[in-house]
Each structure stands twice: as C-alpha cells, then as structure tokens.
PDB file of C-alpha atoms and ligand atoms in Angstrom:
ATOM      1  CA  UNK A 114      87.144 178.066  67.261  1.00  0.00           C
ATOM      2  CA  UNK A 115      90.511 177.358  64.865  1.00  0.00           C
ATOM      3  CA  UNK A 116      90.171 174.743  61.958  1.00  0.00           C
ATOM      4  CA  UNK A 117      93.256 173.117  60.549  1.00  0.00           C
ATOM      5  CA  UNK A 118      93.409 171.010  57.662  1.00  0.00           C
ATOM      6  CA  UNK A 119      96.902 170.415  57.414  1.00  0.00           C
ATOM      7  CA  UNK A 120      99.600 168.197  59.780  1.00  0.00           C
ATOM      8  CA  UNK A 121     101.910 170.974  59.572  1.00  0.00           C
ATOM      9  CA  UNK A 122      99.649 173.921  60.759  1.00  0.00           C
ATOM     10  CA  UNK A 123      98.006 171.974  63.359  1.00  0.00           C
ATOM     11  CA  UNK A 124     101.234 170.835  64.806  1.00  0.00           C
ATOM     12  CA  UNK A 125     102.659 174.479  64.893  1.00  0.00           C
ATOM     13  CA  UNK A 126      99.479 175.723  66.750  1.00  0.00           C
ATOM     14  CA  UNK A 127      99.688 173.022  69.382  1.00  0.00           C
ATOM     15  CA  UNK A 128     103.296 172.765  69.741  1.00  0.00           C
ATOM     16  CA  UNK A 129     102.806 176.779  70.912  1.00  0.00           C
ATOM     17  CA  UNK A 130     100.251 175.687  73.280  1.00  0.00           C
ATOM     18  CA  UNK A 131     102.102 172.793  75.128  1.00  0.00           C
ATOM     19  CA  UNK A 132     105.354 175.021  74.854  1.00  0.00           C
ATOM     20  CA  UNK A 133     103.283 177.354  77.298  1.00  0.00           C
ATOM     21  CA  UNK A 134     102.466 174.356  79.542  1.00  0.00           C
ATOM     22  CA  UNK A 135      98.702 174.281  78.406  1.00  0.00           C
ATOM     23  CA  UNK A 136      97.049 171.044  78.443  1.00  0.00           C
ATOM     24  CA  UNK A 137      96.146 169.309  75.280  1.00  0.00           C
ATOM     25  CA  UNK A 138      92.715 167.362  75.440  1.00  0.00           C
ATOM     26  CA  UNK A 139      91.659 165.372  72.213  1.00  0.00           C
ATOM     27  CA  UNK A 140      88.217 163.816  70.986  1.00  0.00           C
ATOM     28  CA  UNK A 141      88.651 161.862  67.743  1.00  0.00           C
ATOM     29  CA  UNK A 142      85.378 161.498  65.816  1.00  0.00           C
ATOM     30  CA  UNK A 143      84.257 160.725  62.225  1.00  0.00           C
ATOM     31  CA  UNK A 144      81.760 163.370  62.016  1.00  0.00           C
ATOM     32  CA  UNK A 145      77.934 163.548  61.663  1.00  0.00           C
ATOM     33  CA  UNK A 146      78.068 164.739  65.115  1.00  0.00           C
ATOM     34  CA  UNK A 147      75.426 164.126  67.962  1.00  0.00           C
ATOM     35  CA  UNK A 148      74.993 164.863  71.536  1.00  0.00           C
ATOM     36  CA  UNK A 149      77.178 162.016  72.578  1.00  0.00           C
ATOM     37  CA  UNK A 150      80.088 163.526  70.736  1.00  0.00           C
ATOM     38  CA  UNK A 151      79.189 167.127  72.082  1.00  0.00           C
ATOM     39  CA  UNK A 152      79.258 165.605  75.580  1.00  0.00           C
ATOM     40  CA  UNK A 153      82.794 164.476  75.014  1.00  0.00           C
ATOM     41  CA  UNK A 154      83.745 167.838  73.728  1.00  0.00           C
ATOM     42  CA  UNK A 155      82.391 169.474  76.813  1.00  0.00           C
ATOM     43  CA  UNK A 156      84.092 167.242  79.179  1.00  0.00           C
ATOM     44  CA  UNK A 157      87.083 167.779  77.236  1.00  0.00           C
ATOM     45  CA  UNK A 158      87.060 171.328  77.410  1.00  0.00           C
ATOM     46  CA  UNK A 159      86.254 171.548  80.895  1.00  0.00           C
ATOM     47  CA  UNK A 160      89.302 169.036  82.024  1.00  0.00           C
ATOM     48  CA  UNK A 161      91.857 170.319  79.648  1.00  0.00           C
ATOM     49  CA  UNK A 162      93.287 173.854  78.387  1.00  0.00           C
ATOM     50  CA  UNK A 163      92.831 173.423  74.923  1.00  0.00           C
ATOM     51  CA  UNK A 164      89.909 171.094  73.325  1.00  0.00           C
ATOM     52  CA  UNK A 165      90.865 169.439  69.989  1.00  0.00           C
ATOM     53  CA  UNK A 166      88.361 167.683  67.783  1.00  0.00           C
ATOM     54  CA  UNK A 167      89.308 165.986  64.807  1.00  0.00           C
ATOM     55  CA  UNK A 168      86.973 164.664  61.914  1.00  0.00           C
ATOM     56  CA  UNK A 169      87.947 162.190  59.719  1.00  0.00           C
ATOM     57  CA  UNK A 170      85.863 159.361  58.444  1.00  0.00           C
ATOM     58  CA  UNK A 171      88.743 156.819  58.467  1.00  0.00           C
ATOM     59  CA  UNK A 172      88.714 154.314  55.413  1.00  0.00           C
ATOM     60  CA  UNK A 173      91.120 151.649  57.076  1.00  0.00           C
ATOM     61  CA  UNK A 174      88.409 150.823  59.805  1.00  0.00           C
ATOM     62  CA  UNK A 175      85.762 149.835  57.417  1.00  0.00           C
ATOM     63  CA  UNK A 176      85.623 146.625  56.724  1.00  0.00           C
ATOM     64  CA  UNK A 177      82.435 147.015  54.541  1.00  0.00           C
ATOM     65  CA  UNK A 178      82.839 149.164  51.849  1.00  0.00           C
ATOM     66  CA  UNK A 179      79.128 150.177  51.488  1.00  0.00           C
ATOM     67  CA  UNK A 180      78.995 151.236  55.110  1.00  0.00           C
ATOM     68  CA  UNK A 181      82.028 153.707  54.292  1.00  0.00           C
ATOM     69  CA  UNK A 182      80.179 155.096  51.008  1.00  0.00           C
ATOM     70  CA  UNK A 183      76.982 155.528  53.149  1.00  0.00           C
ATOM     71  CA  UNK A 184      78.649 156.876  56.333  1.00  0.00           C
ATOM     72  CA  UNK A 185      76.895 160.427  56.816  1.00  0.00           C
ATOM     73  CA  UNK A 186      78.312 163.601  56.523  1.00  0.00           C
ATOM     74  CA  UNK A 187      77.262 166.801  57.777  1.00  0.00           C
ATOM     75  CA  UNK A 188      80.457 168.950  58.100  1.00  0.00           C
ATOM     76  CA  UNK A 189      78.410 172.477  58.114  1.00  0.00           C
ATOM     77  CA  UNK A 190      76.159 171.355  61.136  1.00  0.00           C
ATOM     78  CA  UNK A 191      79.268 169.808  62.513  1.00  0.00           C
ATOM     79  CA  UNK A 192      81.343 172.720  62.642  1.00  0.00           C
ATOM     80  CA  UNK A 193      78.278 174.836  64.157  1.00  0.00           C
ATOM     81  CA  UNK A 194      77.941 172.308  66.859  1.00  0.00           C
ATOM     82  CA  UNK A 195      81.889 172.096  67.919  1.00  0.00           C
ATOM     83  CA  UNK A 196      81.582 176.032  68.099  1.00  0.00           C
ATOM     84  CA  UNK A 197      78.733 176.087  70.134  1.00  0.00           C
ATOM     85  CA  UNK A 198      80.390 173.441  72.587  1.00  0.00           C
ATOM     86  CA  UNK A 199      83.350 175.556  73.055  1.00  0.00           C
ATOM     87  CA  UNK A 200      85.725 173.535  70.859  1.00  0.00           C
ATOM     88  CA  UNK A 201      89.272 175.146  70.344  1.00  0.00           C
ATOM     89  CA  UNK A 202      90.472 173.449  67.553  1.00  0.00           C
ATOM     90  CA  UNK A 203      88.970 171.196  65.002  1.00  0.00           C
ATOM     91  CA  UNK A 204      91.293 169.102  62.839  1.00  0.00           C
ATOM     92  CA  UNK A 205      89.845 168.479  59.504  1.00  0.00           C
ATOM     93  CA  UNK A 206      92.433 166.359  57.556  1.00  0.00           C
ATOM     94  CA  UNK A 207      92.285 164.832  54.137  1.00  0.00           C
ATOM     95  CA  UNK A 208      93.166 161.459  53.453  1.00  0.00           C
ATOM     96  CA  UNK A 209      96.751 162.013  52.203  1.00  0.00           C
ATOM     97  CA  UNK A 210      97.332 164.182  55.168  1.00  0.00           C
ATOM     98  CA  UNK A 211      96.514 161.099  57.447  1.00  0.00           C
ATOM     99  CA  UNK A 212      98.110 158.660  55.002  1.00  0.00           C
ATOM    100  CA  UNK A 213     100.735 159.841  53.241  1.00  0.00           C
ATOM    101  CA  UNK A 214     101.839 156.503  52.412  1.00  0.00           C
ATOM    102  CA  UNK A 215      99.520 153.485  53.105  1.00  0.00           C
ATOM    103  CA  UNK A 216      99.169 152.302  56.802  1.00  0.00           C
ATOM    104  CA  UNK A 217     101.461 149.180  57.114  1.00  0.00           C
ATOM    105  CA  UNK A 218     101.995 148.965  60.760  1.00  0.00           C
ATOM    106  CA  UNK A 219     100.198 145.566  62.580  1.00  0.00           C
ATOM    107  CA  UNK A 220      99.289 145.874  66.127  1.00  0.00           C
ATOM    108  CA  UNK A 221      99.348 143.404  68.492  1.00  0.00           C
ATOM    109  CA  UNK A 222      95.900 143.397  70.150  1.00  0.00           C
ATOM    110  CA  UNK A 223      95.951 139.763  70.861  1.00  0.00           C
ATOM    111  CA  UNK A 224      92.772 138.032  71.814  1.00  0.00           C
ATOM    112  CA  UNK A 225      90.635 141.125  71.422  1.00  0.00           C
ATOM    113  CA  UNK A 226      91.185 141.030  68.214  1.00  0.00           C
ATOM    114  CA  UNK A 227      89.082 137.701  68.061  1.00  0.00           C
ATOM    115  CA  UNK A 228      86.172 138.895  70.097  1.00  0.00           C
ATOM    116  CA  UNK A 229      82.805 140.550  69.131  1.00  0.00           C
ATOM    117  CA  UNK A 230      83.775 143.646  66.750  1.00  0.00           C
ATOM    118  CA  UNK A 231      87.457 142.071  66.179  1.00  0.00           C
ATOM    119  CA  UNK A 232      85.798 138.760  64.763  1.00  0.00           C
ATOM    120  CA  UNK A 233      82.624 140.284  63.215  1.00  0.00           C
ATOM    121  CA  UNK A 234      84.446 143.147  61.474  1.00  0.00           C
ATOM    122  CA  UNK A 235      87.945 141.558  60.322  1.00  0.00           C
ATOM    123  CA  UNK A 236      90.696 144.604  60.092  1.00  0.00           C
ATOM    124  CA  UNK A 237      88.209 146.727  61.747  1.00  0.00           C
ATOM    125  CA  UNK A 238      90.701 147.585  64.959  1.00  0.00           C
ATOM    126  CA  UNK A 239      93.890 147.456  62.889  1.00  0.00           C
ATOM    127  CA  UNK A 240      92.150 150.584  60.954  1.00  0.00           C
ATOM    128  CA  UNK A 241      90.910 152.040  64.496  1.00  0.00           C
ATOM    129  CA  UNK A 242      94.662 151.723  65.844  1.00  0.00           C
ATOM    130  CA  UNK A 243      96.214 153.087  62.325  1.00  0.00           C
ATOM    131  CA  UNK A 244      94.172 156.185  62.584  1.00  0.00           C
ATOM    132  CA  UNK A 245      94.305 156.816  66.472  1.00  0.00           C
ATOM    133  CA  UNK A 246      98.049 156.222  66.350  1.00  0.00           C
ATOM    134  CA  UNK A 247      98.513 158.819  63.690  1.00  0.00           C
ATOM    135  CA  UNK A 248      96.257 161.436  65.536  1.00  0.00           C
ATOM    136  CA  UNK A 249      97.875 160.572  68.688  1.00  0.00           C
ATOM    137  CA  UNK A 250     101.312 161.525  66.817  1.00  0.00           C
ATOM    138  CA  UNK A 251     100.035 164.521  65.501  1.00  0.00           C
ATOM    139  CA  UNK A 252      98.232 166.163  68.191  1.00  0.00           C
ATOM    140  CA  UNK A 253     100.367 164.537  71.172  1.00  0.00           C
ATOM    141  CA  UNK A 254      97.311 165.060  73.543  1.00  0.00           C
ATOM    142  CA  UNK A 255      97.823 164.764  77.636  1.00  0.00           C
ATOM    143  CA  UNK A 256      93.915 163.529  77.602  1.00  0.00           C
ATOM    144  CA  UNK A 257      91.877 161.767  75.514  1.00  0.00           C
ATOM    145  CA  UNK A 258      87.992 161.040  75.431  1.00  0.00           C
ATOM    146  CA  UNK A 259      86.025 158.055  74.078  1.00  0.00           C
ATOM    147  CA  UNK A 260      82.913 156.905  74.633  1.00  0.00           C
ATOM    148  CA  UNK A 261      81.944 153.655  76.657  1.00  0.00           C
ATOM    149  CA  UNK A 262      79.317 152.956  73.735  1.00  0.00           C
ATOM    150  CA  UNK A 263      82.253 151.575  71.703  1.00  0.00           C
ATOM    151  CA  UNK A 264      83.335 149.560  74.789  1.00  0.00           C
ATOM    152  CA  UNK A 265      85.962 147.242  73.191  1.00  0.00           C
ATOM    153  CA  UNK A 266      87.118 150.254  71.061  1.00  0.00           C
ATOM    154  CA  UNK A 267      88.356 151.729  74.284  1.00  0.00           C
ATOM    155  CA  UNK A 268      90.094 148.602  75.346  1.00  0.00           C
ATOM    156  CA  UNK A 269      91.917 148.653  72.066  1.00  0.00           C
ATOM    157  CA  UNK A 270      92.975 152.483  72.626  1.00  0.00           C
ATOM    158  CA  UNK A 271      94.302 151.399  75.675  1.00  0.00           C
ATOM    159  CA  UNK A 272      96.315 148.805  74.260  1.00  0.00           C
ATOM    160  CA  UNK A 273      97.810 151.006  71.682  1.00  0.00           C
ATOM    161  CA  UNK A 274      98.504 153.340  74.594  1.00  0.00           C
ATOM    162  CA  UNK A 275     100.325 150.690  76.210  1.00  0.00           C
ATOM    163  CA  UNK A 276     102.051 149.298  73.252  1.00  0.00           C
ATOM    164  CA  UNK A 277     104.019 152.662  72.063  1.00  0.00           C
ATOM    165  CA  UNK A 278     106.249 154.481  74.659  1.00  0.00           C
ATOM    166  CA  UNK A 279     105.286 157.463  73.336  1.00  0.00           C
ATOM    167  CA  UNK A 280     101.838 157.589  74.293  1.00  0.00           C
ATOM    168  CA  UNK A 281     102.457 156.380  77.802  1.00  0.00           C
ATOM    169  CA  UNK A 282     101.615 159.554  79.370  1.00  0.00           C
ATOM    170  CA  UNK A 283      98.109 159.981  77.470  1.00  0.00           C
ATOM    171  CA  UNK A 284      95.241 159.656  79.795  1.00  0.00           C
ATOM    172  CA  UNK A 285      92.447 157.808  78.486  1.00  0.00           C
ATOM    173  CA  UNK A 286      89.304 158.793  79.854  1.00  0.00           C
ATOM    174  CA  UNK A 287      86.115 156.763  79.009  1.00  0.00           C
ATOM    175  CA  UNK A 288      82.568 158.749  79.094  1.00  0.00           C
ATOM    176  CA  UNK A 289      79.156 157.352  79.725  1.00  0.00           C
ATOM    177  CA  UNK A 290      76.658 156.480  76.639  1.00  0.00           C
ATOM    178  CA  UNK A 291      74.329 159.224  75.936  1.00  0.00           C
ATOM    179  CA  UNK A 292      71.018 157.929  74.679  1.00  0.00           C
ATOM    180  CA  UNK A 293      67.950 158.943  73.050  1.00  0.00           C
ATOM    181  CA  UNK A 294      64.917 159.535  75.346  1.00  0.00           C
ATOM    182  CA  UNK A 295      63.504 155.623  74.421  1.00  0.00           C
ATOM    183  CA  UNK A 296      67.099 154.459  75.283  1.00  0.00           C
ATOM    184  CA  UNK A 297      68.293 154.005  71.620  1.00  0.00           C
ATOM    185  CA  UNK A 298      72.284 155.164  72.125  1.00  0.00           C
ATOM    186  CA  UNK A 299      73.310 157.661  69.671  1.00  0.00           C
ATOM    187  CA  UNK A 300      74.962 157.219  66.921  1.00  0.00           C
ATOM    188  CA  UNK A 301      75.797 158.816  63.457  1.00  0.00           C
ATOM    189  CA  UNK A 302      74.347 155.367  61.987  1.00  0.00           C
ATOM    190  CA  UNK A 303      70.892 156.090  63.448  1.00  0.00           C
ATOM    191  CA  UNK A 304      69.979 158.477  60.845  1.00  0.00           C
ATOM    192  CA  UNK A 305      70.335 155.964  58.116  1.00  0.00           C
ATOM    193  CA  UNK A 306      67.241 154.205  59.793  1.00  0.00           C
ATOM    194  CA  UNK A 307      63.459 154.668  58.691  1.00  0.00           C
ATOM    195  CA  UNK A 308      60.814 156.062  60.687  1.00  0.00           C
ATOM    196  CA  UNK A 309      59.760 152.831  61.384  1.00  0.00           C
ATOM    197  CA  UNK A 310      63.127 151.030  62.106  1.00  0.00           C
ATOM    198  CA  UNK A 311      63.924 154.048  64.216  1.00  0.00           C
ATOM    199  CA  UNK A 312      61.029 153.242  66.242  1.00  0.00           C
ATOM    200  CA  UNK A 313      62.030 149.396  66.667  1.00  0.00           C
ATOM    201  CA  UNK A 314      65.707 150.127  67.357  1.00  0.00           C
ATOM    202  CA  UNK A 315      65.027 150.929  70.930  1.00  0.00           C
ATOM    203  CA  UNK A 316      65.062 147.245  71.491  1.00  0.00           C
ATOM    204  CA  UNK A 317      68.424 146.751  71.655  1.00  0.00           C
ATOM    205  CA  UNK A 318      68.610 149.170  75.030  1.00  0.00           C
ATOM    206  CA  UNK A 319      65.381 147.366  76.326  1.00  0.00           C
ATOM    207  CA  UNK A 320      67.450 143.940  75.841  1.00  0.00           C
ATOM    208  CA  UNK A 321      70.165 144.994  77.770  1.00  0.00           C
ATOM    209  CA  UNK A 322      68.197 146.229  80.421  1.00  0.00           C
ATOM    210  CA  UNK A 323      66.635 142.943  80.179  1.00  0.00           C
ATOM    211  CA  UNK A 324      69.573 141.051  80.479  1.00  0.00           C
ATOM    212  CA  UNK A 325      70.588 143.247  83.551  1.00  0.00           C
ATOM    213  CA  UNK A 326      67.290 142.856  85.370  1.00  0.00           C
ATOM    214  CA  UNK A 327      67.274 139.123  84.825  1.00  0.00           C
ATOM    215  CA  UNK A 328      70.570 137.978  85.281  1.00  0.00           C
ATOM    216  CA  UNK A 329      70.840 134.967  88.323  1.00  0.00           C
ATOM    217  CA  UNK A 330      74.084 132.988  89.015  1.00  0.00           C
ATOM    218  CA  UNK A 331      74.534 129.928  86.926  1.00  0.00           C
ATOM    219  CA  UNK A 332      74.371 129.367  83.241  1.00  0.00           C
ATOM    220  CA  UNK A 333      73.466 132.226  81.171  1.00  0.00           C
ATOM    221  CA  UNK A 334      72.717 130.635  77.865  1.00  0.00           C
ATOM    222  CA  UNK A 335      68.955 130.412  78.250  1.00  0.00           C
ATOM    223  CA  UNK A 336      69.044 134.284  79.051  1.00  0.00           C
ATOM    224  CA  UNK A 337      71.004 135.052  76.230  1.00  0.00           C
ATOM    225  CA  UNK A 338      68.642 132.987  73.935  1.00  0.00           C
ATOM    226  CA  UNK A 339      65.503 134.878  75.498  1.00  0.00           C
ATOM    227  CA  UNK A 340      67.598 138.352  74.611  1.00  0.00           C
ATOM    228  CA  UNK A 341      68.371 137.207  70.863  1.00  0.00           C
ATOM    229  CA  UNK A 342      64.805 136.199  70.555  1.00  0.00           C
ATOM    230  CA  UNK A 343      63.649 139.775  71.673  1.00  0.00           C
ATOM    231  CA  UNK A 344      65.699 141.578  69.397  1.00  0.00           C
ATOM    232  CA  UNK A 345      64.733 139.069  66.378  1.00  0.00           C
ATOM    233  CA  UNK A 346      61.107 139.852  67.625  1.00  0.00           C
ATOM    234  CA  UNK A 347      61.900 143.352  66.968  1.00  0.00           C
ATOM    235  CA  UNK A 348      63.057 143.179  63.418  1.00  0.00           C
ATOM    236  CA  UNK A 349      66.581 142.682  64.250  1.00  0.00           C
ATOM    237  CA  UNK A 350      68.908 140.229  63.046  1.00  0.00           C
ATOM    238  CA  UNK A 351      71.367 139.919  65.806  1.00  0.00           C
ATOM    239  CA  UNK A 352      75.240 139.664  65.188  1.00  0.00           C
ATOM    240  CA  UNK A 353      76.196 138.805  68.713  1.00  0.00           C
ATOM    241  CA  UNK A 354      74.606 138.936  72.502  1.00  0.00           C
ATOM    242  CA  UNK A 355      76.929 138.434  75.004  1.00  0.00           C
ATOM    243  CA  UNK A 356      77.684 138.594  79.119  1.00  0.00           C
ATOM    244  CA  UNK A 357      81.359 139.087  79.309  1.00  0.00           C
ATOM    245  CA  UNK A 358      83.592 139.819  82.312  1.00  0.00           C
ATOM    246  CA  UNK A 359      83.858 143.644  82.340  1.00  0.00           C
ATOM    247  CA  UNK A 360      87.795 143.704  82.654  1.00  0.00           C
ATOM    248  CA  UNK A 361      88.904 141.241  80.101  1.00  0.00           C
ATOM    249  CA  UNK A 362      85.696 141.205  77.660  1.00  0.00           C
ATOM    250  CA  UNK A 363      86.295 137.439  77.657  1.00  0.00           C
ATOM    251  CA  UNK A 364      82.558 135.671  77.501  1.00  0.00           C
ATOM    252  CA  UNK A 365      80.956 134.342  80.476  1.00  0.00           C
ATOM    253  CA  UNK A 366      79.219 131.269  80.341  1.00  0.00           C
ATOM    254  CA  UNK A 367      78.603 130.390  84.056  1.00  0.00           C
ATOM    255  CA  UNK A 368      78.060 133.325  86.359  1.00  0.00           C
ATOM    256  CA  UNK A 369      79.389 133.335  90.145  1.00  0.00           C
ATOM    257  CA  UNK A 370      77.335 135.811  90.794  1.00  0.00           C
ATOM    258  CA  UNK A 371      79.874 138.305  91.612  1.00  0.00           C
ATOM    259  CA  UNK A 372      82.003 138.951  88.730  1.00  0.00           C
ATOM    260  CA  UNK A 373      81.373 142.177  87.303  1.00  0.00           C
ATOM    261  CA  UNK A 374      79.766 141.955  83.590  1.00  0.00           C
ATOM    262  CA  UNK A 375      79.105 143.911  80.638  1.00  0.00           C
ATOM    263  CA  UNK A 376      76.000 142.929  78.409  1.00  0.00           C
ATOM    264  CA  UNK A 377      77.244 143.502  74.727  1.00  0.00           C
ATOM    265  CA  UNK A 378      75.170 143.721  71.475  1.00  0.00           C
ATOM    266  CA  UNK A 379      75.316 144.211  67.879  1.00  0.00           C
ATOM    267  CA  UNK A 380      72.291 143.648  65.673  1.00  0.00           C
ATOM    268  CA  UNK A 381      71.371 144.572  62.166  1.00  0.00           C
ATOM    269  CA  UNK A 382      68.396 146.681  61.493  1.00  0.00           C
ATOM    270  CA  UNK A 383      68.372 146.467  57.496  1.00  0.00           C
ATOM    271  CA  UNK A 384      71.484 147.155  56.155  1.00  0.00           C
ATOM    272  CA  UNK A 385      72.234 149.389  59.201  1.00  0.00           C
ATOM    273  CA  UNK A 386      74.538 147.694  62.064  1.00  0.00           C
ATOM    274  CA  UNK A 387      74.142 149.101  65.568  1.00  0.00           C
ATOM    275  CA  UNK A 388      76.054 148.449  68.571  1.00  0.00           C
ATOM    276  CA  UNK A 389      75.312 148.930  72.330  1.00  0.00           C
ATOM    277  CA  UNK A 390      76.327 147.710  75.722  1.00  0.00           C
ATOM    278  CA  UNK A 391      75.649 148.038  79.403  1.00  0.00           C
ATOM    279  CA  UNK A 392      77.407 147.596  82.396  1.00  0.00           C
ATOM    280  CA  UNK A 393      75.727 145.040  84.776  1.00  0.00           C
ATOM    281  CA  UNK A 394      77.164 145.794  88.209  1.00  0.00           C
ATOM    282  CA  UNK A 395      75.764 143.973  90.985  1.00  0.00           C
TER     283      UNK A 395
HETATM  284  P1  LIG B1742      82.584 157.984  66.167  1.00  0.00           P
HETATM  285  O1  LIG B1742      82.322 159.254  65.465  1.00  0.00           O
HETATM  286  O2  LIG B1742      81.094 157.214  65.748  1.00  0.00           O
HETATM  287  O3  LIG B1742      83.776 156.925  65.833  1.00  0.00           O
HETATM  288  O4  LIG B1742      82.654 158.161  67.542  1.00  0.00           O
HETATM  289  C1  LIG B1742      83.676 159.201  68.015  1.00  0.00           C
HETATM  290  C2  LIG B1742      83.764 159.242  69.583  1.00  0.00           C
HETATM  291  O5  LIG B1742      82.606 159.342  70.368  1.00  0.00           O
HETATM  292  C3  LIG B1742      84.203 157.614  69.898  1.00  0.00           C
HETATM  293  O6  LIG B1742      84.931 157.700  71.134  1.00  0.00           O
HETATM  294  C4  LIG B1742      82.597 156.678  70.442  1.00  0.00           C
HETATM  295  O7  LIG B1742      82.707 155.735  71.661  1.00  0.00           O
HETATM  296  C5  LIG B1742      81.954 158.358  70.784  1.00  0.00           C
HETATM  297  N1  LIG B1742      80.370 158.296  71.058  1.00  0.00           N
HETATM  298  C6  LIG B1742      79.736 157.727  69.693  1.00  0.00           C
HETATM  299  N2  LIG B1742      78.538 157.645  70.204  1.00  0.00           N
HETATM  300  C7  LIG B1742      78.180 157.894  71.437  1.00  0.00           C
HETATM  301  C8  LIG B1742      77.447 158.248  72.502  1.00  0.00           C
HETATM  302  N3  LIG B1742      76.133 157.694  71.969  1.00  0.00           N
HETATM  303  N4  LIG B1742      77.709 158.647  73.936  1.00  0.00           N
HETATM  304  C9  LIG B1742      78.849 158.761  73.985  1.00  0.00           C
HETATM  305  N5  LIG B1742      79.902 158.726  73.539  1.00  0.00           N
HETATM  306  C10 LIG B1742      79.912 158.204  71.981  1.00  0.00           C
END
C-alpha cells in the first residue's frame, strides 16, 4: 500500500493511473478504523481498479471542540487494517495540505441543514462539504463509498456532487451499516464508552427495531414518545428520535402506511453522542 502525505505526490500518482484508464475508488474517513470502514474499502477494491482511503480528522466539521480533542486516533493500527484489506493507497494529509487557506466556501444545502444533524450540530455539514470538496478535487474519484450509518451525510454528499459540475461523474455508493453482535452500529466513538455504557448502548438499535416492528398508519407521535422513553430508560439522553420520508428526510407525523420511512436516532451516552438509523420498508 502506498502512503502519501502530500497533495502533489498523490495527485501525480493518481494522474498516472487515470491516464492508464484505471478507475479510481475513494473512501474518506477520519481514522480509528473498524470493520464498517474496512467493508467500504473491500467494496471499493472490488468495484474499482485503484482503491484510495483518506484519513483526516477534519477540524471544520466538529461543532464541539471537546469532541475533536477526544476523537480517537489509532494510525498504526489503521495502516495495518487497510493493508490487510487490500487498500492500494492511503492519503494521510495534515491540516495545511487540506486547508492551505482557511475554507470559506458556503454550500447551499437547503433544508438539509435545518434538519437533525444539521440543526443539532451547527456548521457540521458545511465542514463535511469543505473537506469532501477538497478531497474530491484532489483524488478525482470515479466512484466514492459512504456508509448509510451517516444517512443525512450521504444526502449532503450527493448534494455536493450535484452542486459542482466538476463532480457530476462521481458515483456515490451508499453501503449498509456494519453492526456489533448486539446491534450497536460500529463507530469510532464507541471506544469512548465505558464497559457499562457500551452494554447499554445497544438500546439505540433495539429502539430502531421497536419502531420498525410497531409502526402503524396514522399519527406517529405516541410511538416516537415510547421510543424516546426506551432510550432514556437505558441511560441515554435522546437528542432526536424521528421517522422521516426516506427520500427527502422530512419528518412524517401522520403515516399513510405506504411512504417509505427511515427511523433516525441521535442520543448521548454520557459525553458520547451516537447516531444510527434504520430504513423501514413495508
Ligand atoms: P468516519 O470516519 O466515521 O467519518 O466514517 C467514514 C465513513 O465510514 C463514512 O462514510 C461513514 O458513514 C462510514 N461508516 C462509519 N461507521 C460505519 C458502519 N458502522 N458501517 C458502515 N459504514 C460506516
């Protein structure tokens, strides 16, 4: 596996590959890799000729400074995992390589920025767009691979692609959420949970399944209240619990029994904020 730290170096390597008509696949990450990330790399390697992973803890997408400081960093282990997974290239830039000048572009994300992660984490999706914009411009991928675990982020990345004519040909692949045996979605932040918190944390997935199994046409508020109570009983402080239209992410208060829905949860366990979702197809 090649490891590049500088933009000029990875660009000249990838330009050569693109000149040979090889397809480039790209998986952006913030490191502290787990099997969810590795699955993205494996799919990327299977579908494209040159698989590129980036590891960069992007400061501009953290609305909470403490979260940034405490974000886990396990670079030696990450490199080993990527090499074992057959990743061809790791891009490991520092902040000056990504932001030689402070990022100032504002992205028109419309209502996506007012919902859920957008409203709960002001500026978060602008930061995501800043880093993904820069990384796409450097890597020039043919295909990119993101996890459905960050459902709203996938919609934001599609919007970023649609906004920039230079990105029109990038295919966004959205891959299934990889879970622990008890259903907890794998996340770099899970390592910050105590043993006791980790045990309780499966309540998020259990609550998503409860929503899926108990949904009925009509007003959904009582069901959502039940779900929030289940999270609270397990020791979470819910941030939001919602049922939304899967295509638009707009919350649905009264369900017609047909519209495909996604259940979305964000909740704090102590200082650690976890998110997850489950598509509810009828
Ligand atoms: P992160 O490093 O957490 O920013 O995540 C990098 C990519 O991995 C994003 O596209 C995430 O959606 C994806 N990802 C994170 N956790 C999982 C998971 N449990 N299963 C599948 N993909 C994931």
